[in-house]
Amino acid sequence: MKLNFTGSSDPGLVRSSNQDAFYVDPDGRFFIVADGMGGHAGGEEASRIATDEITGFLLSQWNSDQPTPKLLENALWQANKAILEDQQQHPQRSDMGTTAVVVIFRPSNSPWCAHVGDSRLYRFRESQLQQVTEDHTWVSRAIKFGDITEEEARSHPYRHVLSRCLGRIDLHQVDIQPLDVQLGDRLLICSDGLTEELNNQQIADHLRHSPELKTASHGLITAAKHQGGHDNITVVMVSVE
């Protein structure tokens, strides 16, 4: 399986700093997007710690006999532990946290994804966009139970309230799932700075008209900024060829 990939992040048009972080493994083994929260310094530090810890753990354990789901789970627990330790050492960052999405390709294994929070993984196949991850938010749960509609959720005052994130002592679960990937698929990993500005139909339209990864990535970021760019915007794209 040959992969092409690219990643880019932009502070947007309102925020003075970028609290997103991402990592694209040069060998295409794994990809990470994290969106920090907790103030200027806290958010930047939380997403950086998560990205660094997950990267370091995966690299150090890459050739271990751990099953891929367990490897991912342990990587995210390690990141959560590191953020909690930093909170204790720096009380001014005690409320910091971060989302995380990790996609991993190991030899002789199907690809897997782990995530916590509301950063997302999408799959684009045959011109159709599917959201693979489920947001860990108050509004996502409300939609599931029929309390609000998806359209209402886009402007709901609680839409940014996370039910899970890294950096919480009460985090008891991360979502881990195998990925159905075929030749020709494109994967999109992004922070909510993209999905706050563009709905799924708009994202799909951009991908249909931009088959080249870098063009698609920069096009999505530019479109999100044209819609207001109220938050940091991070896009990582992977194509299966």
Coordinates of C-alpha atoms in Angstrom, one line a residue:
M1 CA 0.0 0.0 0.0
K2 CA 1.5 3.3 -1.1
L3 CA 0.6 6.5 0.7
N4 CA 0.9 10.1 -0.3
F5 CA 0.4 12.6 2.5
T6 CA 0.6 16.3 3.5
G7 CA -0.2 18.4 6.5
S8 CA -0.7 22.1 7.2
S9 CA -1.9 24.4 10.0
D10 CA -3.0 28.0 10.1
P11 CA -3.8 30.2 13.0
G12 CA -6.9 31.6 11.2
L13 CA -8.0 35.2 11.2
V14 CA -9.0 35.8 14.8
R15 CA -6.6 33.9 17.1
S16 CA -3.2 35.5 17.9
S17 CA -1.6 32.1 18.4
N18 CA -2.0 28.5 17.0
Q19 CA -3.0 26.0 19.7
D20 CA -3.2 23.2 17.1
A21 CA -0.4 20.7 16.6
F22 CA 0.1 18.0 14.1
Y23 CA 2.6 15.3 13.1
V24 CA 3.1 13.6 9.8
D25 CA 5.6 10.7 10.0
P26 CA 8.1 11.0 7.1
D27 CA 7.7 7.3 6.4
G28 CA 3.9 7.5 6.4
R29 CA 3.5 5.2 9.4
F30 CA 1.2 7.4 11.4
F31 CA -0.4 10.8 11.5
I32 CA -1.6 13.0 14.4
V33 CA -3.8 16.1 14.8
A34 CA -4.3 17.7 18.2
D35 CA -6.3 20.8 19.1
G36 CA -5.3 22.3 22.5
M37 CA -7.4 24.3 24.9
G38 CA -6.9 26.2 28.2
G39 CA -5.7 29.6 27.3
H40 CA -2.8 30.8 25.1
A41 CA 0.1 29.0 26.8
G42 CA -2.0 26.1 28.1
G43 CA -3.5 25.1 24.7
E44 CA -0.3 25.3 22.9
E45 CA 1.5 23.2 25.5
A46 CA -1.2 20.6 25.8
S47 CA -1.3 19.9 22.0
R48 CA 2.5 19.9 21.8
I49 CA 2.8 17.5 24.7
A50 CA 0.2 15.1 23.2
T51 CA 1.8 15.1 19.8
D52 CA 5.3 14.6 21.2
E53 CA 4.3 11.9 23.6
I54 CA 2.3 9.9 21.1
T55 CA 5.0 10.2 18.5
G56 CA 7.7 9.2 20.9
F57 CA 5.7 6.2 22.2
L58 CA 4.8 4.9 18.8
L59 CA 8.4 5.2 17.6
S60 CA 9.8 3.5 20.6
Q61 CA 7.3 0.6 20.5
W62 CA 6.9 0.3 16.7
N63 CA 8.5 -3.1 16.5
S64 CA 7.0 -4.5 19.7
D65 CA 4.5 -7.3 19.6
Q66 CA 1.8 -5.1 21.0
P67 CA -1.4 -5.4 18.8
T68 CA -2.0 -2.1 17.1
P69 CA -5.2 -1.2 19.1
K70 CA -3.3 -1.7 22.3
L71 CA -0.3 0.3 21.0
L72 CA -2.6 3.2 20.2
E73 CA -4.4 3.0 23.5
N74 CA -1.2 3.0 25.4
A75 CA 0.1 6.0 23.4
L76 CA -2.9 8.1 24.3
W77 CA -2.8 7.1 27.9
Q78 CA 0.9 8.1 28.0
A79 CA 0.0 11.5 26.5
N80 CA -2.8 12.0 29.1
K81 CA -0.4 11.1 31.9
A82 CA 2.2 13.6 30.6
I83 CA -0.3 16.4 30.4
L84 CA -1.6 15.7 33.9
E85 CA 2.0 15.8 35.2
D86 CA 2.7 19.1 33.5
Q87 CA -0.5 20.5 35.1
Q88 CA 0.8 19.6 38.5
Q89 CA 4.2 21.2 37.8
H90 CA 2.6 24.3 36.3
P91 CA -0.6 25.2 38.2
Q92 CA -1.2 28.1 35.8
R93 CA -1.9 25.5 33.1
S94 CA -4.1 23.3 35.3
D95 CA -7.1 23.6 33.0
M96 CA -5.3 22.8 29.8
G97 CA -6.3 19.8 27.6
T98 CA -6.4 18.7 24.0
T99 CA -8.2 16.6 21.5
A100 CA -6.2 14.0 19.5
V101 CA -6.7 11.9 16.4
V102 CA -4.2 9.3 15.4
V103 CA -4.2 7.2 12.3
I104 CA -1.6 4.4 12.0
F105 CA -0.5 2.1 9.3
R106 CA 1.6 -0.9 10.4
P107 CA 3.0 -3.6 8.1
S108 CA 0.7 -6.6 7.7
N109 CA -2.1 -4.9 9.7
S110 CA -5.1 -3.0 8.6
P111 CA -4.9 0.7 9.5
W112 CA -6.4 1.9 12.8
C113 CA -7.6 5.1 14.3
A114 CA -7.7 6.4 17.9
H115 CA -9.3 9.6 18.9
V116 CA -10.6 11.7 21.8
G117 CA -12.4 15.0 21.5
D118 CA -13.9 16.7 18.5
S119 CA -11.1 16.8 16.0
R120 CA -12.2 14.5 13.2
L121 CA -11.2 11.8 10.7
Y122 CA -13.1 11.7 7.4
R123 CA -12.8 9.2 4.5
F124 CA -13.4 10.4 0.9
R125 CA -14.3 7.6 -1.4
E126 CA -15.7 7.7 -4.9
S127 CA -16.7 11.4 -4.4
Q128 CA -18.5 10.7 -1.1
L129 CA -17.4 12.0 2.3
Q130 CA -17.9 9.9 5.4
Q131 CA -17.2 11.1 8.9
V132 CA -15.3 8.2 10.6
T133 CA -14.9 9.5 14.1
E134 CA -17.7 10.5 16.5
D135 CA -17.3 13.9 18.3
H136 CA -17.0 13.6 22.1
T137 CA -19.1 16.7 22.7
W138 CA -22.3 17.6 24.5
V139 CA -24.1 18.4 21.2
S140 CA -23.0 15.2 19.5
R141 CA -24.7 13.3 22.3
A142 CA -27.8 15.5 22.1
I143 CA -28.0 14.8 18.3
K144 CA -27.8 11.1 18.9
F145 CA -30.7 11.2 21.4
G146 CA -32.8 13.5 19.2
D147 CA -32.7 16.5 21.5
I148 CA -31.3 18.8 18.8
T149 CA -30.8 18.6 15.0
E150 CA -27.4 18.7 13.2
E151 CA -28.3 22.2 11.9
E152 CA -29.1 23.4 15.4
A153 CA -25.8 22.0 16.7
R154 CA -23.7 24.2 14.4
S155 CA -24.7 27.3 16.3
H156 CA -25.6 25.8 19.7
P157 CA -23.9 27.6 22.6
Y158 CA -22.6 24.3 24.0
R159 CA -21.1 23.0 20.7
H160 CA -17.5 23.4 22.1
V161 CA -18.2 21.6 25.3
L162 CA -16.2 18.4 25.2
S163 CA -17.2 15.2 27.1
R164 CA -13.7 13.8 26.7
C165 CA -10.2 15.2 26.1
L166 CA -6.6 14.4 27.0
G167 CA -5.5 16.1 30.2
R168 CA -8.3 15.0 32.5
I169 CA -8.0 12.7 35.5
D170 CA -11.5 11.4 34.8
L171 CA -10.7 10.2 31.2
H172 CA -11.6 6.6 31.2
Q173 CA -12.0 5.7 27.5
V174 CA -10.5 6.6 24.1
D175 CA -12.2 5.4 20.9
I176 CA -10.1 3.0 18.8
Q177 CA -11.4 1.4 15.6
P178 CA -10.1 -0.4 12.5
L179 CA -10.3 1.6 9.3
D180 CA -11.8 0.3 6.0
V181 CA -9.4 1.7 3.5
Q182 CA -9.3 1.0 -0.3
L183 CA -7.1 2.1 -3.2
G184 CA -8.2 5.6 -4.2
D185 CA -9.4 6.6 -0.8
R186 CA -8.4 9.9 0.7
L187 CA -8.3 10.4 4.5
L188 CA -8.8 13.9 6.0
I189 CA -7.8 14.5 9.6
C190 CA -8.7 18.0 10.9
S191 CA -9.3 20.2 13.9
D192 CA -12.6 21.9 14.4
G193 CA -11.3 25.1 13.0
L194 CA -12.2 23.6 9.7
T195 CA -15.5 22.0 10.5
E196 CA -16.8 25.0 12.4
E197 CA -16.6 27.0 9.1
L198 CA -17.3 24.3 6.5
N199 CA -20.0 21.7 6.7
N200 CA -19.5 18.2 5.3
Q201 CA -21.1 19.0 1.9
Q202 CA -18.7 22.0 1.5
I203 CA -15.7 19.9 2.4
A204 CA -16.8 17.2 0.0
D205 CA -17.2 19.7 -2.8
H206 CA -13.6 21.0 -2.3
L207 CA -12.2 17.5 -2.4
R208 CA -14.1 16.6 -5.6
H209 CA -12.5 19.6 -7.3
S210 CA -9.0 19.1 -5.9
P211 CA -7.6 15.7 -6.5
E212 CA -4.0 16.8 -5.6
L213 CA -3.4 16.6 -1.9
K214 CA -1.5 19.8 -1.3
T215 CA -4.0 21.8 -3.4
A216 CA -6.9 20.2 -1.5
S217 CA -5.3 20.9 1.9
H218 CA -4.6 24.5 1.2
G219 CA -7.9 25.0 -0.5
L220 CA -9.8 23.8 2.6
I221 CA -7.8 26.1 4.9
T222 CA -8.4 29.0 2.5
A223 CA -12.1 28.3 2.3
A224 CA -12.4 28.1 6.1
K225 CA -10.7 31.5 6.4
H226 CA -13.0 33.0 3.8
Q227 CA -15.9 31.8 6.1
G228 CA -14.4 33.7 9.0
G229 CA -11.4 31.7 10.2
H230 CA -12.5 32.1 13.8
D231 CA -10.2 29.3 15.1
N232 CA -7.0 27.6 14.3
I233 CA -7.3 25.3 11.2
T234 CA -5.2 22.1 10.8
V235 CA -5.6 19.7 7.9
V236 CA -3.7 16.4 7.4
M237 CA -4.5 14.4 4.2
V238 CA -3.5 10.9 3.2
S239 CA -4.2 9.3 -0.1
V240 CA -4.0 5.5 -0.7
E241 CA -2.5 4.7 -4.1

